[in-house]
Short mmCIF file of C-alpha atoms in Angstrom, two decimals:
data_model
loop_
_atom_site.label_atom_id
_atom_site.label_comp_id
_atom_site.label_asym_id
_atom_site.label_seq_id
_atom_site.Cartn_x
_atom_site.Cartn_y
_atom_site.Cartn_z
CA GLU V 100 116.99 156.29 137.83
CA ALA V 101 115.39 152.83 137.74
CA GLN V 102 113.93 152.14 141.12
CA VAL V 103 111.21 150.73 143.35
CA THR V 104 109.84 153.22 145.86
CA GLN V 105 107.77 152.59 148.97
CA ASN V 106 105.88 154.94 151.26
CA PRO V 107 105.87 155.47 154.10
CA ARG V 108 109.30 154.22 155.17
CA TYR V 109 108.31 154.08 158.82
CA LEU V 110 104.84 153.77 160.34
CA ILE V 111 103.59 153.31 163.87
CA THR V 112 99.87 152.65 164.17
CA VAL V 113 97.32 151.07 166.47
CA THR V 114 95.37 147.85 166.21
CA GLY V 115 92.44 148.03 163.81
CA LYS V 116 93.29 151.27 162.06
CA LYS V 117 93.29 150.65 158.31
CA LEU V 118 96.49 151.53 156.49
CA THR V 119 97.98 151.38 153.01
CA VAL V 120 101.63 151.06 152.05
CA THR V 121 102.30 152.24 148.53
CA CYS V 122 104.75 150.72 146.08
CA SER V 123 105.70 152.13 142.71
CA GLN V 124 108.23 151.11 140.05
CA ASN V 125 109.43 153.04 137.02
CA MET V 126 110.91 150.12 135.04
CA ASN V 127 107.75 149.01 133.21
CA HIS V 128 107.92 145.68 135.03
CA GLU V 129 105.03 143.27 134.73
CA TYR V 130 105.65 141.33 137.95
CA MET V 131 105.38 142.90 141.39
CA SER V 132 105.45 141.33 144.82
CA TRP V 133 105.19 142.07 148.53
CA TYR V 134 107.33 140.39 151.22
CA ARG V 135 107.60 140.64 154.95
CA GLN V 136 110.83 140.01 156.80
CA ASP V 137 110.95 138.86 160.40
CA PRO V 138 113.93 137.81 162.55
CA GLY V 139 114.54 134.08 162.27
CA LEU V 140 111.92 133.65 159.54
CA GLY V 141 113.55 135.38 156.62
CA LEU V 142 111.71 136.90 153.69
CA ARG V 143 108.22 135.53 153.08
CA GLN V 144 106.01 136.43 150.17
CA ILE V 145 102.61 137.96 150.96
CA TYR V 146 101.06 138.58 147.53
CA TYR V 147 102.27 138.88 143.99
CA SER V 148 100.94 140.24 140.72
CA MET V 149 101.77 138.91 137.28
CA ASN V 150 100.30 141.98 135.55
CA VAL V 151 97.56 144.57 135.79
CA GLU V 152 94.42 143.15 137.42
CA VAL V 153 96.17 139.79 138.05
CA THR V 154 97.08 139.09 141.67
CA ASP V 155 97.59 135.94 143.71
CA LYS V 156 98.40 134.84 147.24
CA GLY V 157 101.90 134.11 148.38
CA ASP V 158 102.87 132.15 151.46
CA VAL V 159 101.47 134.47 154.16
CA PRO V 160 98.47 136.40 152.73
CA GLU V 161 96.20 136.40 155.81
CA GLY V 162 95.31 139.92 156.96
CA TYR V 163 96.50 141.63 153.78
CA LYS V 164 94.95 142.85 150.55
CA VAL V 165 96.49 144.14 147.33
CA SER V 166 95.35 145.68 144.10
CA ARG V 167 97.00 146.25 140.72
CA LYS V 168 95.04 148.81 138.76
CA GLU V 169 98.07 150.31 137.05
CA LYS V 170 101.25 148.62 135.93
CA ARG V 171 103.54 150.80 138.02
CA ASN V 172 101.68 150.66 141.35
CA PHE V 173 101.02 147.78 143.74
CA PRO V 174 99.68 148.98 147.11
CA LEU V 175 99.52 146.74 150.19
CA ILE V 176 96.43 147.21 152.33
CA LEU V 177 95.99 146.20 155.95
CA GLU V 178 92.27 146.52 156.67
CA SER V 179 92.54 145.83 160.40
CA PRO V 180 96.18 145.65 161.46
CA SER V 181 97.18 143.52 164.43
CA PRO V 182 100.41 143.43 166.45
CA ASN V 183 101.55 140.25 164.69
CA GLN V 184 101.79 142.28 161.49
CA THR V 185 104.60 144.32 163.00
CA SER V 186 107.39 143.67 160.53
CA LEU V 187 109.70 145.01 157.84
CA TYR V 188 107.92 145.04 154.48
CA PHE V 189 109.51 145.02 151.04
CA CYS V 190 108.04 145.54 147.62
CA ALA V 191 109.84 144.06 144.62
CA SER V 192 109.41 144.03 140.87
CA SER V 193 110.78 142.18 137.86
CA LEU V 194 110.31 142.32 134.12
CA ILE V 195 108.49 138.99 134.17
CA HIS V 196 107.99 136.51 136.98
CA LYS V 197 111.15 134.45 136.39
CA ASP V 198 113.48 137.41 136.08
CA THR V 199 115.60 139.05 138.75
CA GLN V 200 113.51 140.88 141.32
CA TYR V 201 114.54 144.37 142.39
CA PHE V 202 113.58 145.47 145.87
CA GLY V 203 112.38 148.72 147.36
CA PRO V 204 113.97 150.28 150.47
CA GLY V 205 111.48 148.78 152.91
CA THR V 206 108.71 149.96 155.22
CA ARG V 207 109.10 149.34 158.92
CA LEU V 208 105.62 148.91 160.41
CA THR V 209 104.82 148.78 164.12
CA VAL V 210 101.28 147.93 165.23
CA LEU V 211 100.58 148.69 168.89
CA GLU H 13 110.95 121.36 155.98
CA ASP H 14 112.76 124.36 154.52
CA GLN H 15 113.16 124.22 150.77
CA VAL H 16 116.17 126.53 150.81
CA THR H 17 118.81 126.21 153.52
CA GLN H 18 121.73 128.55 153.97
CA SER H 19 124.80 127.80 156.05
CA PRO H 20 126.37 128.93 158.19
CA GLU H 21 123.83 131.24 159.82
CA ALA H 22 126.64 133.59 160.79
CA LEU H 23 130.28 133.87 159.80
CA ARG H 24 133.05 136.02 161.20
CA LEU H 25 136.14 136.47 159.07
CA GLN H 26 139.31 138.42 159.44
CA GLU H 27 139.95 140.89 156.66
CA GLY H 28 141.63 138.97 153.84
CA GLU H 29 140.46 135.55 155.06
CA SER H 30 138.65 133.89 152.14
CA SER H 31 135.65 131.63 152.72
CA SER H 32 132.43 130.29 151.18
CA LEU H 33 128.74 130.51 151.96
CA ASN H 34 126.42 127.66 151.08
CA CYS H 35 122.87 127.55 149.75
CA SER H 36 121.23 124.16 149.30
CA TYR H 37 117.75 123.42 147.99
CA THR H 38 115.70 120.27 148.36
CA VAL H 39 113.29 120.55 145.45
CA SER H 40 113.71 119.71 141.80
CA GLY H 41 112.88 121.85 138.79
CA LEU H 42 115.18 124.78 139.47
CA ARG H 43 114.58 127.63 137.05
CA GLY H 44 116.97 130.07 138.62
CA LEU H 45 119.00 130.71 141.76
CA PHE H 46 119.55 134.26 142.95
CA TRP H 47 122.04 135.76 145.37
CA TYR H 48 121.32 139.05 147.13
CA ARG H 49 123.20 141.18 149.62
CA GLN H 50 121.25 142.94 152.37
CA ASP H 51 122.52 145.65 154.68
CA PRO H 52 120.68 146.21 157.99
CA GLY H 53 117.29 147.90 157.51
CA LYS H 54 117.69 148.09 153.72
CA GLY H 55 116.23 146.24 150.76
CA PRO H 56 118.06 143.25 149.29
CA GLU H 57 120.50 144.23 146.54
CA PHE H 58 120.83 141.87 143.59
CA LEU H 59 124.20 140.17 143.07
CA PHE H 60 123.92 137.15 140.75
CA THR H 61 121.54 134.87 138.90
CA LEU H 62 122.52 131.27 138.05
CA TYR H 63 120.42 129.03 135.84
CA SER H 64 122.22 125.74 135.28
CA ALA H 65 124.67 123.41 137.02
CA GLY H 66 128.25 124.33 136.30
CA GLU H 67 127.51 128.00 135.81
CA GLU H 68 129.73 130.54 137.55
CA LYS H 69 129.54 134.32 137.89
CA GLU H 70 131.96 136.81 139.40
CA LYS H 71 131.82 140.34 140.67
CA GLU H 72 134.78 141.93 142.41
CA ARG H 73 135.61 139.69 145.40
CA LEU H 74 132.51 137.52 144.99
CA LYS H 75 132.08 134.40 142.90
CA ALA H 76 128.90 132.34 142.74
CA THR H 77 128.76 128.73 141.56
CA LEU H 78 125.91 126.28 141.05
CA THR H 79 125.67 122.50 141.23
CA LYS H 80 122.56 120.33 140.95
CA LYS H 81 121.56 120.76 144.58
CA GLU H 82 123.50 123.70 145.96
CA SER H 83 125.21 126.97 145.28
CA PHE H 84 128.28 128.53 146.83
CA LEU H 85 129.15 132.18 147.22
CA HIS H 86 132.93 132.41 147.47
CA ILE H 87 134.38 135.53 149.03
CA THR H 88 138.04 136.14 148.24
CA ALA H 89 140.11 138.39 150.49
CA PRO H 90 137.05 140.06 152.06
CA LYS H 91 137.05 143.62 153.30
CA PRO H 92 135.01 145.12 156.17
CA GLU H 93 132.62 146.67 153.63
CA ASP H 94 131.61 143.14 152.58
CA SER H 95 129.91 142.74 155.96
CA ALA H 96 126.21 142.13 155.30
CA THR H 97 123.61 139.39 155.23
CA TYR H 98 123.75 137.32 152.05
CA LEU H 99 120.46 135.85 150.87
CA CYS H 100 119.87 133.02 148.47
CA ALA H 101 116.56 132.51 146.65
CA VAL H 102 115.29 129.93 144.19
CA HIS H 103 112.73 130.09 141.45
CA LEU H 104 111.13 126.73 140.80
CA SER H 105 109.10 125.21 137.99
CA GLY H 106 105.69 123.71 138.65
CA ALA H 107 103.51 124.66 141.63
CA GLY H 108 104.72 127.94 143.08
CA SER H 109 106.55 128.71 139.89
CA TYR H 110 105.60 132.38 140.10
CA GLN H 111 107.32 132.81 143.44
CA LEU H 112 110.81 133.20 144.79
CA THR H 113 111.61 131.12 147.87
CA PHE H 114 114.27 132.64 150.11
CA GLY H 115 116.67 131.08 152.56
CA LYS H 116 117.13 132.70 155.96
CA GLY H 117 120.50 134.17 155.03
CA THR H 118 124.09 134.13 156.22
CA LYS H 119 125.22 137.11 158.27
CA LEU H 120 128.83 137.87 157.35
CA SER H 121 131.04 140.01 159.56
CA VAL H 122 134.51 140.94 158.32
CA ILE H 123 136.80 142.17 161.07
CA PRO H 124 139.59 144.64 160.20
#
């Protein structure tokens, strides 16, 4: 089944404790992206990747890192999480950047 | 100023009561407009892509249309299972052309 998977689905952590949210797609898509969704603010893009080893900042990149070493994986790294990064995070992928993006199930992160 | 505006923010309909949701965008150079459906706590689910003014697409009770500055999602004889948040996103040419910009969504509730 064609899909985007994310892990973990739920995470509660404390300020400053480094964490990684994994994202994987099995559709051989070139483009991958991370979003956060907050009440009243909608979906905002954090980082995106046009292809392996090619990443760029979205609208809200502060406090986040990404890497794209393999085509199928695009992990989101929070080196020192803070409470304002408490949010619902989505990974998405598309064949190329202008194609339809398909979303993962989401990761609900709480930073205490 | 928001580049993508959705209205209304929330809409309550009786089952069978047809209506339309609006998505307007303020920038030029549209390369694609996307409609998604999102259920609470889940990832957005792709519905339609529209590329040029005058284009229409249909799926079951939903029909999406596109003009030069806005798109409408028409819901005909809605059922309770159509209750969800409907998101609109645009893909633009030029600066930011590798990103999707989302509206804040319209939360639809269909009452039996």
